[in-house]
CSV table of C-alpha atoms in Angstrom, one decimal:
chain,number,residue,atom,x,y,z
A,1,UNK,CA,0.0,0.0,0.0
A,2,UNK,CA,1.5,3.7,-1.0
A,3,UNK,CA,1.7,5.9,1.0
A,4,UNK,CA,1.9,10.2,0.9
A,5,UNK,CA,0.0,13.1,0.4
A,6,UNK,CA,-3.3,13.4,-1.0
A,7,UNK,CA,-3.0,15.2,-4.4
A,8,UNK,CA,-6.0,18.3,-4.0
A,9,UNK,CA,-7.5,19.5,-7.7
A,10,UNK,CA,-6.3,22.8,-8.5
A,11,UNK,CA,-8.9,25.1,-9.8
A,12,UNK,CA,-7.7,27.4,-12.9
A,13,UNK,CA,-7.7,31.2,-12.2
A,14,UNK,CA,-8.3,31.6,-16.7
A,15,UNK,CA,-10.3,29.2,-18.9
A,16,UNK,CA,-7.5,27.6,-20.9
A,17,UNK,CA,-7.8,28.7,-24.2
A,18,UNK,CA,-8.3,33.0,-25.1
A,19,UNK,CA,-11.6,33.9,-26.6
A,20,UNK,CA,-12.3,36.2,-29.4
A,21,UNK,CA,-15.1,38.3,-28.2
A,22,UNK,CA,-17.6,40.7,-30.0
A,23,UNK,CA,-16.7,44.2,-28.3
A,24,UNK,CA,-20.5,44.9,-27.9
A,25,UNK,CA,-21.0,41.4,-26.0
A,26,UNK,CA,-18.4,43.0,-23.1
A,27,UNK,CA,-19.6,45.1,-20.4
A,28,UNK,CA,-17.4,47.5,-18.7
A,29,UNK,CA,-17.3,47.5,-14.8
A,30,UNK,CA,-16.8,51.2,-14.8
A,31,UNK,CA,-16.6,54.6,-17.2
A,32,UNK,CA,-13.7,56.0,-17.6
A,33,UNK,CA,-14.2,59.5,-16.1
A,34,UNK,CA,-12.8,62.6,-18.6
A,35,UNK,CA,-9.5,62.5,-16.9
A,36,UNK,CA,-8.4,59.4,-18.3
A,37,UNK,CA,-9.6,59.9,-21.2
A,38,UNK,CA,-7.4,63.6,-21.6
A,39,UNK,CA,-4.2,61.8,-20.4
A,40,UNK,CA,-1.1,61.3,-21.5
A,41,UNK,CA,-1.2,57.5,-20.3
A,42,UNK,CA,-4.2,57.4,-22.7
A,43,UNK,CA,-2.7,58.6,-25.6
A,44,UNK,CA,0.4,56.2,-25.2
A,45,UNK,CA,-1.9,53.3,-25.3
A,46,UNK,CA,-3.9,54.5,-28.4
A,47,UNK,CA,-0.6,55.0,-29.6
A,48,UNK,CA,0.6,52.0,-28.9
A,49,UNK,CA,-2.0,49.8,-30.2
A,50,UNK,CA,-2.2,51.6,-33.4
A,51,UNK,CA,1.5,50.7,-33.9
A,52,UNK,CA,1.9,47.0,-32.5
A,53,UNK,CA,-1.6,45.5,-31.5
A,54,UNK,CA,-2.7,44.3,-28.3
A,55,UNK,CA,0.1,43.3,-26.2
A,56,UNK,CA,-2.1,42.4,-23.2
A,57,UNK,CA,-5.2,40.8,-23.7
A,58,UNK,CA,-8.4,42.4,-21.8
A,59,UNK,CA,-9.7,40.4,-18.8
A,60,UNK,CA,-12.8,39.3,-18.8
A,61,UNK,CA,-15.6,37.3,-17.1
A,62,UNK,CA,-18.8,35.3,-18.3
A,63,UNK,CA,-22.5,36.4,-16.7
A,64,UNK,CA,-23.9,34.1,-14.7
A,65,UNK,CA,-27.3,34.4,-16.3
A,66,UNK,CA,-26.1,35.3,-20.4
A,67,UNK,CA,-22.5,32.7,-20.8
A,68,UNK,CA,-22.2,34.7,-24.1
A,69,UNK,CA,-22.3,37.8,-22.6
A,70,UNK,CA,-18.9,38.9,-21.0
A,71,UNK,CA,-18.0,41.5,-17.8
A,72,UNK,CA,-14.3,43.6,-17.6
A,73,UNK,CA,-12.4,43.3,-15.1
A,74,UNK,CA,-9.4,45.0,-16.5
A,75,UNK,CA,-8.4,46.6,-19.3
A,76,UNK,CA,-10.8,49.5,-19.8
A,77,UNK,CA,-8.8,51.6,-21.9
A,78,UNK,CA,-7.5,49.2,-24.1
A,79,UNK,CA,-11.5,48.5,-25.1
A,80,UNK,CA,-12.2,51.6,-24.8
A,81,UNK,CA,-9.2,52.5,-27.2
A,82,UNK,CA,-10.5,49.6,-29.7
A,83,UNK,CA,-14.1,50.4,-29.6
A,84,UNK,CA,-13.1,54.0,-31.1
A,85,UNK,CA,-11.0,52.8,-33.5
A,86,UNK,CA,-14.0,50.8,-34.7
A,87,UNK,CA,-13.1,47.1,-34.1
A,88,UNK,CA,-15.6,45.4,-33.4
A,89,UNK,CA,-13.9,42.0,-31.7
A,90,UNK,CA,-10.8,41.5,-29.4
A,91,UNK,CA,-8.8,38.4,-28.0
A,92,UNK,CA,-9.6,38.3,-23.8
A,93,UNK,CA,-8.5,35.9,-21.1
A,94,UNK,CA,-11.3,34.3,-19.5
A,95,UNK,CA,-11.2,34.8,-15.9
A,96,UNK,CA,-13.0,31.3,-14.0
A,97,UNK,CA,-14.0,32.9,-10.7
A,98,UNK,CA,-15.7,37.2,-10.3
A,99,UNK,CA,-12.4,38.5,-8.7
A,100,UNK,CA,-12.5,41.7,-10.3
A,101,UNK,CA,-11.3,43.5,-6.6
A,102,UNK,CA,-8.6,41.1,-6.1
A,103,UNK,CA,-7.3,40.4,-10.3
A,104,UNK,CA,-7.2,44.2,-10.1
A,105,UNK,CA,-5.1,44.5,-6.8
A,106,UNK,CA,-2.6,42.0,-8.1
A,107,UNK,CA,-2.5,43.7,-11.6
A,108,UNK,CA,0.1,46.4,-11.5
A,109,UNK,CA,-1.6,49.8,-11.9
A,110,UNK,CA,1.6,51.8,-11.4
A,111,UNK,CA,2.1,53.2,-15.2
A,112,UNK,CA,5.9,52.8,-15.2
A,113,UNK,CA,6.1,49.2,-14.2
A,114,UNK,CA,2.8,48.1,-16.6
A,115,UNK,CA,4.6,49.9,-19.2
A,116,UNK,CA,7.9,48.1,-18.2
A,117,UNK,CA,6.2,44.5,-18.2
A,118,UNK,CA,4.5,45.5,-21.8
A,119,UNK,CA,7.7,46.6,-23.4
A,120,UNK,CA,9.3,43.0,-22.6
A,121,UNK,CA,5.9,40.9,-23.7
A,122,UNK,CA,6.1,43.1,-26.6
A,123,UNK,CA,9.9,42.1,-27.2
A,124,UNK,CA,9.6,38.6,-26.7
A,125,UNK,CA,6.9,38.8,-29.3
A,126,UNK,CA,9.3,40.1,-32.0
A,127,UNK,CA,8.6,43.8,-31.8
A,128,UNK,CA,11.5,45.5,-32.7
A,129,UNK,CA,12.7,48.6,-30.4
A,130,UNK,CA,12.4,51.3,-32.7
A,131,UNK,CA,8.7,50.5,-33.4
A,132,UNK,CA,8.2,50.3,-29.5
A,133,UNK,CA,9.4,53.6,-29.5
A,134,UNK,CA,7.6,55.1,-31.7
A,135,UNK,CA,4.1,53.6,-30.4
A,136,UNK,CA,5.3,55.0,-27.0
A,137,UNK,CA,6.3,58.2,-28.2
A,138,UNK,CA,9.9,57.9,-27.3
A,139,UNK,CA,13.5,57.2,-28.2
A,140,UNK,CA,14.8,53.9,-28.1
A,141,UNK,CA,17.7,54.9,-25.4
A,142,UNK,CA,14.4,55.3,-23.3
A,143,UNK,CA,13.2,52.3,-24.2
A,144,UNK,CA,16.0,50.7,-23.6
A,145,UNK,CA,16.0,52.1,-20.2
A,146,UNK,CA,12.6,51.2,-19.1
A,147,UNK,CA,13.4,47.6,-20.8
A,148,UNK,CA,16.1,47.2,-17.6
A,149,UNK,CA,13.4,49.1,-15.2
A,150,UNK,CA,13.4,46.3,-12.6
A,151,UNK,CA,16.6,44.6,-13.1
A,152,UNK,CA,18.1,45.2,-9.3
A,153,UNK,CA,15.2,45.4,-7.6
A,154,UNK,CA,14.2,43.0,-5.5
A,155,UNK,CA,10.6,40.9,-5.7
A,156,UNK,CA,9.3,42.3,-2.0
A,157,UNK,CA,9.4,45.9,-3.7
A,158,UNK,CA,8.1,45.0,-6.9
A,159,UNK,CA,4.9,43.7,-5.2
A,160,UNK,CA,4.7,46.7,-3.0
A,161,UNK,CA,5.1,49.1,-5.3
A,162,UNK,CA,2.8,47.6,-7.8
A,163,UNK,CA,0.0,50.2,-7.1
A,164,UNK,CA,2.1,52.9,-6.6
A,165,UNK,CA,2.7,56.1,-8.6
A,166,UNK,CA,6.7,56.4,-8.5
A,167,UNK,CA,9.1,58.1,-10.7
A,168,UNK,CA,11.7,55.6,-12.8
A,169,UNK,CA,14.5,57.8,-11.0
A,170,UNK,CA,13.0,56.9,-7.6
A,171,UNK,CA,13.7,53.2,-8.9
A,172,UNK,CA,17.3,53.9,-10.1
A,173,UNK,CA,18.0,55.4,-5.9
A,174,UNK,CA,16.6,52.0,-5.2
A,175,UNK,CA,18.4,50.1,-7.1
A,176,UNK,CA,21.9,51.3,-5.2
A,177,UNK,CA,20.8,49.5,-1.9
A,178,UNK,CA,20.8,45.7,-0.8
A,179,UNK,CA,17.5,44.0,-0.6
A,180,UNK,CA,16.5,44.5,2.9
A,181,UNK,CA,17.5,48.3,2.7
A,182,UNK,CA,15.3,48.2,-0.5
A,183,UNK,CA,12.3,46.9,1.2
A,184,UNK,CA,12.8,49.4,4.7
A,185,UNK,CA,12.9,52.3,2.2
A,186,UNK,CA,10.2,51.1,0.5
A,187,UNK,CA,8.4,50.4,3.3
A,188,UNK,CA,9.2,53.8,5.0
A,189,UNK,CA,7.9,55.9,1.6
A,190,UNK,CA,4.6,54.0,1.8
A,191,UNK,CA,3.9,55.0,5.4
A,192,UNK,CA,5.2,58.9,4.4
A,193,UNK,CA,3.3,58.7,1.3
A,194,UNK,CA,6.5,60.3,-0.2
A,195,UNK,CA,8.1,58.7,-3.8
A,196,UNK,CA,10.1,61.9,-5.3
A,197,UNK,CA,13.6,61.0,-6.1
A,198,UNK,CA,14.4,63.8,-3.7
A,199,UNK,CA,13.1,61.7,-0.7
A,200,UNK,CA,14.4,58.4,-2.2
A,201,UNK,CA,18.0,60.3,-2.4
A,202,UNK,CA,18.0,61.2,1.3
A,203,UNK,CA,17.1,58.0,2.3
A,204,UNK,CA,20.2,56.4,0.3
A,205,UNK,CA,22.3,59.1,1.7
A,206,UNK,CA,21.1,58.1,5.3
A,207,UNK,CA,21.9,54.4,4.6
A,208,UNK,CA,24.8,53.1,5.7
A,209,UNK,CA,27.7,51.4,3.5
A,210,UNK,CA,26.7,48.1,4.7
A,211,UNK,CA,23.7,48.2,3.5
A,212,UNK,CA,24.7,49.7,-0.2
A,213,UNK,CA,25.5,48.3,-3.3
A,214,UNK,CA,28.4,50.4,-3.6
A,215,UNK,CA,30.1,52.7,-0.6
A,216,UNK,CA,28.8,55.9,-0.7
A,217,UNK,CA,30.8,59.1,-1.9
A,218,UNK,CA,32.2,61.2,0.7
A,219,UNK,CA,30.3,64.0,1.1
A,220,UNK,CA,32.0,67.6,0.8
A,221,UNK,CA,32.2,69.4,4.6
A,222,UNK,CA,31.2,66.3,6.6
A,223,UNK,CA,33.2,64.6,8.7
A,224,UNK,CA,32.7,60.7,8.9
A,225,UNK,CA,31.8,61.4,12.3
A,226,UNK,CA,28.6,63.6,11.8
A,227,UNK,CA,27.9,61.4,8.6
A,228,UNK,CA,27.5,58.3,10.7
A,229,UNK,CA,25.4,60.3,12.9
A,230,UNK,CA,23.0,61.9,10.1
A,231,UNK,CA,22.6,57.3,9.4
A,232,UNK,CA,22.0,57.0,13.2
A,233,UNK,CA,19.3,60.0,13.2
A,234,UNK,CA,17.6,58.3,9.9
A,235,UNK,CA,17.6,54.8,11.3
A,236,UNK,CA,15.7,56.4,14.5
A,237,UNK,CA,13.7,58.3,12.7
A,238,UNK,CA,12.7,55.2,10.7
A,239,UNK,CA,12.0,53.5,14.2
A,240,UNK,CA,9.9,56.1,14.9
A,241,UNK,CA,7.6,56.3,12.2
A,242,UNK,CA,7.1,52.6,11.8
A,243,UNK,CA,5.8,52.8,15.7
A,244,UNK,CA,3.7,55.8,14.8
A,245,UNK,CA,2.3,53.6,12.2
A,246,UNK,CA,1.0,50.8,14.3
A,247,UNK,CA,-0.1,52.6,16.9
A,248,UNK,CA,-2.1,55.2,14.4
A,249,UNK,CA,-3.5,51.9,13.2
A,250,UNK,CA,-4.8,50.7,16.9
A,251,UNK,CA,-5.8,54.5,18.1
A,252,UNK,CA,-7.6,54.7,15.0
A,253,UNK,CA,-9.9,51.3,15.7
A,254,UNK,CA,-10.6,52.3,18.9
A,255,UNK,CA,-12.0,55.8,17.6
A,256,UNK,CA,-14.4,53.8,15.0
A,257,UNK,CA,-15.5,51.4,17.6
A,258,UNK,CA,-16.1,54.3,20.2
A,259,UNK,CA,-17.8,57.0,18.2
A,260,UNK,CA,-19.5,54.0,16.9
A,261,UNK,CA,-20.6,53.2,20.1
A,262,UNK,CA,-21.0,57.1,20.7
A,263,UNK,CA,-23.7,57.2,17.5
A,264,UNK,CA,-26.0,54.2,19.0
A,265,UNK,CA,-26.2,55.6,22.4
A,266,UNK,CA,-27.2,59.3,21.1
A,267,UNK,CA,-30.2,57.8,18.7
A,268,UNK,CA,-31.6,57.0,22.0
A,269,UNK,CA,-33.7,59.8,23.0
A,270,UNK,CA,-33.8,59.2,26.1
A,271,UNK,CA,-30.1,59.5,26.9
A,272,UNK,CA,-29.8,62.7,24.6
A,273,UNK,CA,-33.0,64.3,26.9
A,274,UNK,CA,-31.0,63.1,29.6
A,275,UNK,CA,-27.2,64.5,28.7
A,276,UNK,CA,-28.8,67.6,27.6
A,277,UNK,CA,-30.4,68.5,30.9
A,278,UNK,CA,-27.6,67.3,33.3
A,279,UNK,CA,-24.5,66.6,30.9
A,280,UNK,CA,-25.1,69.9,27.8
A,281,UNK,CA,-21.3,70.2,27.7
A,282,UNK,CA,-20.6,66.3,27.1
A,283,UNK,CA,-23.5,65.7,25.3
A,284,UNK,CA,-22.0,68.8,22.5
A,285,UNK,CA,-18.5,67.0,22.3
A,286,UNK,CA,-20.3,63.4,22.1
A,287,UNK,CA,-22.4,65.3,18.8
A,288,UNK,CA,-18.8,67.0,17.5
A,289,UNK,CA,-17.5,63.4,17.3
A,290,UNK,CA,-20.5,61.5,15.5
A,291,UNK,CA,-21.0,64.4,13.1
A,292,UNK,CA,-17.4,64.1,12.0
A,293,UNK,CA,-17.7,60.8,11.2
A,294,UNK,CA,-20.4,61.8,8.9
A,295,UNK,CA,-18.7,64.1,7.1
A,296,UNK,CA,-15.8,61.2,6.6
């Protein structure tokens, strides 16, 4: 008799072949609001599909009622970009399960890094740089550099990062630290809500050698003395935030839970008769605190 563990089915995330679908059988989970429609992003990907095709195929779902009929979960302005140049069918991936909240979280929305992971499907497909460049509406040394865009950078970052807005040069500061710095500074621009390459810079410059790719040039008027102690100040200052962080994140569940609490007891008319004859001065601050959760 054999022995071992029991092999589980694994359930597909895509049907297994891609579908050619009439654009008028797909239903968008959203409009695109003016914005998008006006930016630059948008006008690279017309671009870009006029010049080389589809790269990325549309994700789509079947209704539950109509199997024909199809939902989006991603790729909006790609259809949106097709259905104006007046084709009236694309290739889609079938998605097997409605995750359109969690395929979206795990698709990158942070432009520079889509654009990064198009430019090497694109590549591998045969299309040659210069006409990459032209569909994206620059020169093929920039292509060449957003080709390389992640090359350096650990995983961890990658994947927090993926929904970010950050600027390629914030990626090159990355890039001269080891791993773990990588993820801290990461880590430590997410909780400031900060990506310039200004703040990236300071946070290599506050990192020490150790923890570098390459040793850090010495910097003109500091002694190595008050540069170790500018790396001591940043690594308590990182401390510091990262505690301000999980305790915002406690404090800040114990204010829902008690103004909560604070909005049940004061649709009691009793109690509000009764604060307002004995209690008027609590009874104002309880009302400050419910009606500013209102206006969040």
């Amino acid at each position: 008799m054999k022995t071992g563990a029991t092999r589980l089915p694994v359930s597909l995330s895509f049907e297994s072949t891609s579908l050619r679908i009439p654009i008028a059988e797909i239903l968008p989970l959203k409009q695109l609001p003016p914005t998008v429609l006006k930016s630059v992003k948008y006008a690279q990907i017309a671009a870009s599909i006029a010049e080389v095709g589809i790269i990325e195929p549309p994700v789509v779902i079947r209704d539950r009622q109509e199997r024909e009929k199809f939902h989006l979960l991603d790729g909006h302005v790609r259809l949106d970009v097709l259905a104006k140049r007046g084709e009236t069918e694309v290739v889609c991936l079938v998605a097997t399960e409605d995750e359109a909240y969690t395929y979206n979280r795990r698709v990158s929305r942070l432009a520079i890094i889509q654009e990064h992971k198009m430019i090497l499907k694109a590549i591998e497909k045969g299309v040659p740089e210069e006409r990459l460049a032209r569909a994206l509406n620059i020169n093929v040394a920039s292509l060449r550099h957003k080709k390389s865009l992640l090359e350096g950078i650990c995983p961890e970052v990658v994947e927090i990062l993926k929904e970010k807005h950050v600027p390629i040069n914030t990626i090159g500061q990355l890039k001269k630290m080891k791993p773990m710095r990588q993820i801290e500074a990461t880590e430590l621009m997410v909780v400031m809500n900060k990506f310039s390459v200004s703040y990236a810079t300071s946070l290599v410059a506050a990192t020490p050698d150790s923890m570098l790719v390459s040793p850090k040039k010495k910097i003109a008027g500091l002694s190595e003395d008050q540069i170790s102690l500018m790396e001591q100040e940043a690594a308590t200052l990182d401390r510091e935030v990262k505690t301000i962080e999980q305790d915002y994140g406690v404090d800040h569940l114990d204010l829902v839970l008690a103004v909560g609490y604070l909005s049940k007891l004061l649709s009691n008319a009793r109690v509000v008769r009764h604060l307002a004859q004995f209690h008027p001065d609590i009874l104002a601050e309880f009302q400050k605190l419910t009606d500013l959760r209102k206006a969040a």
